[in-house]
XYZ file of C-alpha atoms in Angstrom:
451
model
C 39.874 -9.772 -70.709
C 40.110 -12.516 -73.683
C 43.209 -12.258 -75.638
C 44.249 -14.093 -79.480
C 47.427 -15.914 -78.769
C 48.135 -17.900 -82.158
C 46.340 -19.382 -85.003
C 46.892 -22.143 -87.500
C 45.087 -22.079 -90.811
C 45.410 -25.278 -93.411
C 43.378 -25.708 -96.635
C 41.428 -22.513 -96.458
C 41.213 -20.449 -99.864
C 44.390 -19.829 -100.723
C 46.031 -21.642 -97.719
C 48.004 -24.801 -98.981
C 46.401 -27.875 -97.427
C 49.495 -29.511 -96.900
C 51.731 -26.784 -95.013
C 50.516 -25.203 -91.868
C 50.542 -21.544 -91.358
C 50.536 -20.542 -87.983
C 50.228 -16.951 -86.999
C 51.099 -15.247 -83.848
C 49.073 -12.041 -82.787
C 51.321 -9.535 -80.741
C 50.137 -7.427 -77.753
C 48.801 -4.651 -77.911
C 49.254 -4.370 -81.796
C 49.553 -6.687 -84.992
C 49.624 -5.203 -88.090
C 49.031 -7.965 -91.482
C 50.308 -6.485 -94.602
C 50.847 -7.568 -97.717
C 49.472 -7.350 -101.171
C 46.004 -8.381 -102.547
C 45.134 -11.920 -102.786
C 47.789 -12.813 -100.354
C 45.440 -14.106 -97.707
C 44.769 -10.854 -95.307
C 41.009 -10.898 -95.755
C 40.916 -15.120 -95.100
C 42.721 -14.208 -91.615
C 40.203 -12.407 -90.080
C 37.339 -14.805 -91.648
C 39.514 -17.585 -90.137
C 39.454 -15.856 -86.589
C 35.465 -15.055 -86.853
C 34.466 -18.553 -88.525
C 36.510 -19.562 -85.316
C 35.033 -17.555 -82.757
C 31.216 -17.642 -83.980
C 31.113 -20.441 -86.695
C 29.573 -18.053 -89.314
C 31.351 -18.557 -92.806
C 32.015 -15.125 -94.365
C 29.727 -13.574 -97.326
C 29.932 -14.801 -100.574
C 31.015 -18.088 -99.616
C 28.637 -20.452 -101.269
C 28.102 -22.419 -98.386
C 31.919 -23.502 -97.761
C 32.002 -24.368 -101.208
C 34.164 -21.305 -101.801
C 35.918 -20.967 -98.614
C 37.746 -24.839 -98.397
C 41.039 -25.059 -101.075
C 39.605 -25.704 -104.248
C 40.591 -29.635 -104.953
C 41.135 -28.887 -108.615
C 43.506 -26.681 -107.989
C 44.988 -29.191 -105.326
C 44.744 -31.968 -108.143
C 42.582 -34.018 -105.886
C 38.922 -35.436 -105.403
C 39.023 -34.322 -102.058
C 40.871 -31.140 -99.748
C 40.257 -31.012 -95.910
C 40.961 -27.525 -94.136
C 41.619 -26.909 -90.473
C 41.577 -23.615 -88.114
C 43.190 -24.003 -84.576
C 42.976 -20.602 -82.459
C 44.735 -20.286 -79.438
C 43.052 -17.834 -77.032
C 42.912 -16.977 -73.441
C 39.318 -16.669 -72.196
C 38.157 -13.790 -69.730
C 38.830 -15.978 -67.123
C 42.650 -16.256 -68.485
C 42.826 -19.705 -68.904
C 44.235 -20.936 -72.547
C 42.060 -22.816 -74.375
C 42.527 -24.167 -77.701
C 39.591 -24.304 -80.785
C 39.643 -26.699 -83.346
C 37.556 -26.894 -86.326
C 37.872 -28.830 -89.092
C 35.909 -29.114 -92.515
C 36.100 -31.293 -95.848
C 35.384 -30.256 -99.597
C 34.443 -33.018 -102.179
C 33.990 -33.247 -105.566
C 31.661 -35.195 -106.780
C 30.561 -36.545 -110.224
C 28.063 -33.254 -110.466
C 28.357 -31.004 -107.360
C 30.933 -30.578 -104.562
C 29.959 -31.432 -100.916
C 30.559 -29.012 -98.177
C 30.952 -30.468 -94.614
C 32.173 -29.728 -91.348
C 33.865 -32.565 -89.820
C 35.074 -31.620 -86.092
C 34.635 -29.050 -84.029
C 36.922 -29.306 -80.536
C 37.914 -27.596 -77.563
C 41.312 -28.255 -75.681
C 42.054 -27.130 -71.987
C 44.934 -28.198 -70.004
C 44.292 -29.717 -66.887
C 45.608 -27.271 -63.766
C 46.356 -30.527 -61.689
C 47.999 -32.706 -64.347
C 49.113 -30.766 -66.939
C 47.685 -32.674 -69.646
C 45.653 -31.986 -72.180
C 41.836 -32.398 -72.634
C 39.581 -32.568 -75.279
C 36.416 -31.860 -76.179
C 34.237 -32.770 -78.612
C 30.939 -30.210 -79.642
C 28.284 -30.036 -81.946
C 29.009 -26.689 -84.364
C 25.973 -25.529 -82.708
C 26.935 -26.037 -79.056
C 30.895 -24.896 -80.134
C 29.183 -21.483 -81.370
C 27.699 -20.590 -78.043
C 30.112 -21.792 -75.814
C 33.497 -19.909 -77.343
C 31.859 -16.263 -76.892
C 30.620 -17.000 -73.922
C 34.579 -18.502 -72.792
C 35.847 -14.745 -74.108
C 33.305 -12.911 -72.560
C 31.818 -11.467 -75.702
C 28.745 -11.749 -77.302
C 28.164 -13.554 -80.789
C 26.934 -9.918 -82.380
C 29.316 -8.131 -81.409
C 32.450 -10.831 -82.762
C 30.528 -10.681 -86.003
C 30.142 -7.344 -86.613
C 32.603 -5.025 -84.658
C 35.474 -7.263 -83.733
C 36.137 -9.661 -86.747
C 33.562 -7.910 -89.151
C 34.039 -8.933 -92.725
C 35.397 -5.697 -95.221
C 32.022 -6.767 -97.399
C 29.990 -6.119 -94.533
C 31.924 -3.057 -92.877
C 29.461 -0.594 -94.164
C 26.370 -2.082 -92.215
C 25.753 1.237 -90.211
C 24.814 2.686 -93.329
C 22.224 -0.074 -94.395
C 18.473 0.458 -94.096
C 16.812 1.316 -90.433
C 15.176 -1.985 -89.920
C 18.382 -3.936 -90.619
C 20.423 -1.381 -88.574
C 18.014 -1.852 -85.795
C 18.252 -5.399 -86.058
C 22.423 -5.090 -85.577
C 22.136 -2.710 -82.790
C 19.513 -5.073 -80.756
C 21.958 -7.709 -81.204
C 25.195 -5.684 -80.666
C 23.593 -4.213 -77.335
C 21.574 -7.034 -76.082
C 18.426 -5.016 -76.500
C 16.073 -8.177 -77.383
C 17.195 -9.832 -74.149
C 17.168 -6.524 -72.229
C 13.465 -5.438 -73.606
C 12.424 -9.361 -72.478
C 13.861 -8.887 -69.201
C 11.905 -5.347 -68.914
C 8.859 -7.116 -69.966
C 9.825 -10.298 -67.481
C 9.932 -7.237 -64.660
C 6.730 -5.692 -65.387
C 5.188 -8.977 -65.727
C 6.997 -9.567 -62.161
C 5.817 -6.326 -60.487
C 1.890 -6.553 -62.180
C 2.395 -10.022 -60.361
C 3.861 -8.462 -57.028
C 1.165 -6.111 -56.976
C -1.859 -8.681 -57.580
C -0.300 -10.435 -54.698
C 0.044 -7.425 -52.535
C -3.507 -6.407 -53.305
C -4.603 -10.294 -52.147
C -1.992 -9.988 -49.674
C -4.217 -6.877 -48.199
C -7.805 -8.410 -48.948
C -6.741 -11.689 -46.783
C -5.310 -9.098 -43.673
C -8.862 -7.117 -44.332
C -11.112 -10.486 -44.554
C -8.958 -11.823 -41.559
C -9.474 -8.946 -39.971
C -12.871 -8.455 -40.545
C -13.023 -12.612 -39.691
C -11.706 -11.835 -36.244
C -14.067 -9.152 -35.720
C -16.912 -11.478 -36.833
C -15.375 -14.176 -34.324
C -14.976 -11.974 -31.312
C -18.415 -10.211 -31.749
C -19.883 -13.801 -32.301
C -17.935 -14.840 -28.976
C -19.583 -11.665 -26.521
C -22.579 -12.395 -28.234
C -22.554 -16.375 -26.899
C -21.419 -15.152 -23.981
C -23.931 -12.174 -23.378
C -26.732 -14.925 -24.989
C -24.934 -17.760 -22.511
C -25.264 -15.802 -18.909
C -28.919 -14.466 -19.908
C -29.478 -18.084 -20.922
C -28.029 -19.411 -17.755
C -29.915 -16.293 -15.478
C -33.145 -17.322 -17.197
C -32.788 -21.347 -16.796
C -31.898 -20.008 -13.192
C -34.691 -18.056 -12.802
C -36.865 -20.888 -14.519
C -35.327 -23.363 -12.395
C -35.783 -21.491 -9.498
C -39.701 -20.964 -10.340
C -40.296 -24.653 -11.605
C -38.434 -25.866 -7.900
C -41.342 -23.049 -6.348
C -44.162 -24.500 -8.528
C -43.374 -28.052 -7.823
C -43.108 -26.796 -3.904
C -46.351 -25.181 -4.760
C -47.812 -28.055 -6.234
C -46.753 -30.368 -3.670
C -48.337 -28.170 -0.681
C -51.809 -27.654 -2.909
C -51.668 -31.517 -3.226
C -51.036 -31.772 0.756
C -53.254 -29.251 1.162
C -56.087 -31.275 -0.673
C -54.669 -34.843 1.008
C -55.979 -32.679 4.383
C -58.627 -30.695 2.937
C -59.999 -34.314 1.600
C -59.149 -35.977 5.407
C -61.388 -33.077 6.982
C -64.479 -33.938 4.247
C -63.881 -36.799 5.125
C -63.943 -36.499 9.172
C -66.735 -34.361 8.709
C -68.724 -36.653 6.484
C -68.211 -39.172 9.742
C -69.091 -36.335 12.063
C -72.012 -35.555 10.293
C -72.897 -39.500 10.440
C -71.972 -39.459 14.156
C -74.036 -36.389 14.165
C -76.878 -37.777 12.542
C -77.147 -40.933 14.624
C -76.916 -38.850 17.899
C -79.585 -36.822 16.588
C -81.595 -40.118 15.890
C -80.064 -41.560 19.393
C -81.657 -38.158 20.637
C -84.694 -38.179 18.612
C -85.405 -42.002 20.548
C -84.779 -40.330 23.541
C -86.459 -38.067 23.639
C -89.883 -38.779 22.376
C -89.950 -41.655 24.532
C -89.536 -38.853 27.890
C -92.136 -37.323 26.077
C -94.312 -40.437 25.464
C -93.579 -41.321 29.187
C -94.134 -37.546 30.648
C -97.619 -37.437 28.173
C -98.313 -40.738 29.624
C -97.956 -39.323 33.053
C -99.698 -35.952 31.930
C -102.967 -38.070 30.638
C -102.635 -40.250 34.070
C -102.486 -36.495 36.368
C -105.033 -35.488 34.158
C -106.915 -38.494 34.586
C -106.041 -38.266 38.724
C -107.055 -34.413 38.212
C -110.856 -35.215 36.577
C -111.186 -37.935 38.815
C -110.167 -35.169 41.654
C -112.682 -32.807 39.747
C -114.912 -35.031 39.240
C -114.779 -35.516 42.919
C -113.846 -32.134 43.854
C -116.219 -30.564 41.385
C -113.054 -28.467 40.012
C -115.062 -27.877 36.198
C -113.761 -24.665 36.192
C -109.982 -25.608 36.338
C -110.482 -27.712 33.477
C -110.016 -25.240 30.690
C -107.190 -23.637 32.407
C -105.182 -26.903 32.290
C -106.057 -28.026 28.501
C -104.648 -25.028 27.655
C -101.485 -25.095 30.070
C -100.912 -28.802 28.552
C -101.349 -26.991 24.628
C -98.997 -24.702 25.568
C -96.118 -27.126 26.841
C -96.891 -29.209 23.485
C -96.033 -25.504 21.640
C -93.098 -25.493 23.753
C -91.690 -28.622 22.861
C -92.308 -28.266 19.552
C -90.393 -25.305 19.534
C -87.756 -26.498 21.322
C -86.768 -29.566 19.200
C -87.343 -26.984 15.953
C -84.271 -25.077 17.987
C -82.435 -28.019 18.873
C -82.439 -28.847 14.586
C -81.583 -25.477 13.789
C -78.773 -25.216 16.470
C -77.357 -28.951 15.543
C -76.937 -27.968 11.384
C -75.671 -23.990 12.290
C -72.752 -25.962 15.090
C -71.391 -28.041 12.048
C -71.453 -25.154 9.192
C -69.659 -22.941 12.148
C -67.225 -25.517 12.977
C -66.369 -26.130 8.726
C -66.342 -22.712 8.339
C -64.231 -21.961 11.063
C -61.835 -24.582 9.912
C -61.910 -23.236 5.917
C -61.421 -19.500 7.109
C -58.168 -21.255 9.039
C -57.168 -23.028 6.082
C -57.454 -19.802 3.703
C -55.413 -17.541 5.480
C -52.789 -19.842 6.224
C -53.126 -20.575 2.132
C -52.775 -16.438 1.525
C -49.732 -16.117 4.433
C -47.715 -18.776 2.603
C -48.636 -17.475 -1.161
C -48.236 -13.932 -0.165
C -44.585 -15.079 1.500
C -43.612 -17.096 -1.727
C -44.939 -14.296 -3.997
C -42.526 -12.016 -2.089
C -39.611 -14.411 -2.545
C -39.965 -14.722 -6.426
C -41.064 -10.942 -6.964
C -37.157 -9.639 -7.808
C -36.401 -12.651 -9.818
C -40.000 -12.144 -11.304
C -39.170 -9.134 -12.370
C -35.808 -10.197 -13.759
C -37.322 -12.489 -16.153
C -40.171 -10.126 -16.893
C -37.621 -7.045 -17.898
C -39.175 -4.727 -14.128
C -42.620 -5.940 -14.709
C -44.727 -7.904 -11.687
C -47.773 -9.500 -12.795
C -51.033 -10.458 -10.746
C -51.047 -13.200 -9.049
C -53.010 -15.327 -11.250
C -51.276 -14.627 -14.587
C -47.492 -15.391 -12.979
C -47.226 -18.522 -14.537
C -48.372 -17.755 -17.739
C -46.129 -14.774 -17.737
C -43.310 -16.847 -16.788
C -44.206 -19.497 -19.597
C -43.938 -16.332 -22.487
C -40.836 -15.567 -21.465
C -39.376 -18.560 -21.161
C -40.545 -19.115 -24.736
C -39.239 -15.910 -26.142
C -35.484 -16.390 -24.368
C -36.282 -19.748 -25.981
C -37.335 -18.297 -29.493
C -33.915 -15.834 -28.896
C -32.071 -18.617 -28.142
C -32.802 -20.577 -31.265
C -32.265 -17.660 -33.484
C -28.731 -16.897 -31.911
C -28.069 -20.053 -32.554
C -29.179 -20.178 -35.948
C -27.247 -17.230 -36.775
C -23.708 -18.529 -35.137
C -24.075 -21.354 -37.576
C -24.508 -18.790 -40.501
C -21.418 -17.289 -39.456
C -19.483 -20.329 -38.279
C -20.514 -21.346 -42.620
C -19.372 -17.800 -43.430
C -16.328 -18.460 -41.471
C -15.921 -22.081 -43.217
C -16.436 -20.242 -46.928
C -13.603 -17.353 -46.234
C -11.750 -20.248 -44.780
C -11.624 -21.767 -47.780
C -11.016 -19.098 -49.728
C -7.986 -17.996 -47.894
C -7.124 -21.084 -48.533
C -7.371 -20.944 -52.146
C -5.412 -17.525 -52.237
C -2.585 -19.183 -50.040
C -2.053 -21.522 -52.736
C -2.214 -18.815 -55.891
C 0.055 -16.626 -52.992
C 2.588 -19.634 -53.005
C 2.070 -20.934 -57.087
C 2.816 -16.666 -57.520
C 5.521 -16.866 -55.235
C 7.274 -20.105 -56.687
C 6.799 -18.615 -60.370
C 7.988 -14.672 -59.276
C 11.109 -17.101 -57.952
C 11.420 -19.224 -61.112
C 11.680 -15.771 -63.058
C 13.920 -14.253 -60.667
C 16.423 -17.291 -61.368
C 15.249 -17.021 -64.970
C 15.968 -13.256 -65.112
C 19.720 -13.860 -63.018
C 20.688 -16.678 -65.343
């Protein structure tokens, strides 16, 4: 607790300027008595003009409260105060304040002329000084003794003019209260707090949108991760499956193109049988007629030797018989090469229809075998359903278009979400900083608010 140890006054009202008058204050009581005008009122000014550096009422700016320097017989009177006190902390301190009156030719000039503060060093024991502005002197002795500036005015050193303030007017009481009681600074710091805690609350509510838009982010990122995943294996079945049937085709391909490298060898070798065949048949043809040329030859001579017989024998009656015997053999031969043709063109269609009939059901073994191979993996692709035979690779070329079209669309909408993602990114972001610009203001008032 602060304590008033002494106090020197010089050259205030009544106070001689030349002699000092020191007065001690007792503990726990001092009584000042004495009759009027002998100085008792001055004291306590002396102690508050001290303590807060407010001159009491009706003091005309100083002009009434220095010694008059007509009465002093001079042109100019200084006064001085010097308070001795111990502060809350209970270290002595001594205040100084000093002022001048002038007369001048018209008007006298009021000043204050020093305004100090001496400690005593703990270590040394000397003493130290300190020189303040009034201004900076008024603040810093009430907050040494622990008291505010309202409350040395007007309960502790109040002036007897100004005693009867609780009875003035509301607004002025008000006024003294809010200072007495540090209402003003306690209504700020109330509206510093609900300032805080409207802040506090913004940031909790942000606070719960980022965990909900995280949240909801991570949900966004793991169903977007099964759905690359789930869109990646029936990707990877599909380009299986496709691979699997392009490797097939090409297999395919590469037997139909073998197939036709042969089928084109056996045109070929039967283009050069049928030339073979047709210049036997001519070889034949030569041969033939010329045995027939030579057996007519020897027909016309044994007819010849058989007249000649008849003709010697007399057999006229055979004749007839024979021409028609040798018309007959003609028919016969006749008949025989038409045979012979008909025989030589149905031995070559047998022998390239035998070979084609070979060739085709080899073709349908090996198709139906492949077709039975791809069927499950045909019927992957095509969701249980096995085309014919002819429309497999058209089948197989939809769906490989629509996983395709799928594909592109997934794709298209991960990077709709991965910009989604970007944007609330960002805008965490952006709250992060307000969370932190909140945080370092809420922390500025705090220290504000503590100070």
């Amino acid at each position: 607790m602060s304590t008033v140890d002494k106090m020197l006054i010089k050259g205030i009202r009544s106070f001689d300027p030349e002699n000092k008058n020191v007065i001690t204050f007792f503990k726990p009581l001092t009584l000042i008595v004495g009759p009027n005008g002998a100085g008792k009122t001055t004291i306590i000014e002396c102690l508050k003009l001290s303590c807060s550096g407010e001159l009491p009422p009706n003091a005309r700016s100083g002009h009434s409260f220095i010694h008059d320097p007509k009465v002093a017989g001079e042109t100019e009177t200084k006064g001085q105060i010097k308070l001795r006190f111990k502060t809350a902390a209970g270290k002595d301190v001594v205040c100084v304040r000093s002022f001048q009156l002038t007369q001048k030719a018209s008007k006298m000039e009021y000043k204050a002329i020093e305004s100090v503060l001496q400690t005593i060093n703990p270590h040394t024991g000397e003493k130290v000084c300190l020189s303040y502005r009034c201004a900076d002197m008024d603040r810093e002795i009430p907050a040494l003794m622990g008291v505010s500036k309202a409350i040395l005015e007007n309960v502790i050193f109040v002036h007897q003019d100004e005693a009867n303030w609780p009875l003035q007017d509301p607004s002025t009481l008000k006024k003294k209260f809010d200072d007495i009681f540090s209402a003003t600074r306690y209504t700020k710091a109330l509206e510093v707090i609900k300032k805080l805690h409207k802040e506090q609350a913004q940031e909790i509510k942000t606070y719960k949108l980022i965990r909900r838009v995280k949240s909801r982010l991570a949900d966004l990122e793991k169903d977007l991760d099964e759905k690359k995943k789930a869109n990646d294996n029936e990707l990877e079945m599909a380009w299986d499956c496709y691979m699997d049937a392009n490797d097939r085709w090409k297999d395919i391909e590469a037997k139909i193109k073998a197939m036709q490298g042969i089928k084109d060898g056996i045109l070929k070798r039967i283009e050069e049988k049928k030339n073979e065949l047709d210049s036997s048949e001519h070889q034949m043809t030569n041969v033939n007629l010329s045995h027939i040329d030579e057996r007519e030859r020897h027909l016309k001579k044994e007819i010849e030797r058989k007249e000649s017989q008849l003709s010697q024998r007399q057999f006229e009656s055979i004749i007839p018989q024979m021409q028609n015997e040798i018309f007959s053999v003609d028919q016969k031969i006749r008949a025989v090469n038409s045979e012979k043709d008909i025989m030589t063109a149905d031995s070559a269609d047998r022998v390239m229809l035998s070979h084609k009939k070979a060739e085709l059901e080899n073709r349908k073994k090996k198709h139906k075998k492949m077709f039975d191979d791809l069927k499950d993996k045909i019927r992957k692709v095509l969701k249980g359903r096995v085309p014919l035979d002819k429309d497999v690779k058209k089948e197989i070329t939809q769906a490989l278009r629509a996983v395709g079209a799928e594909f592109d669309d997934m794709n298209a909408k991960y990077r709709d979400a991965e910009k989604e993602v970007n944007m609330l990114q960002i805008k965490i972001q952006e709250v992060n900083g307000n969370l932190s610009k909140h945080r370092k203001d809420l922390e500025s008032n705090i220290i504000l608010l503590m100070v």
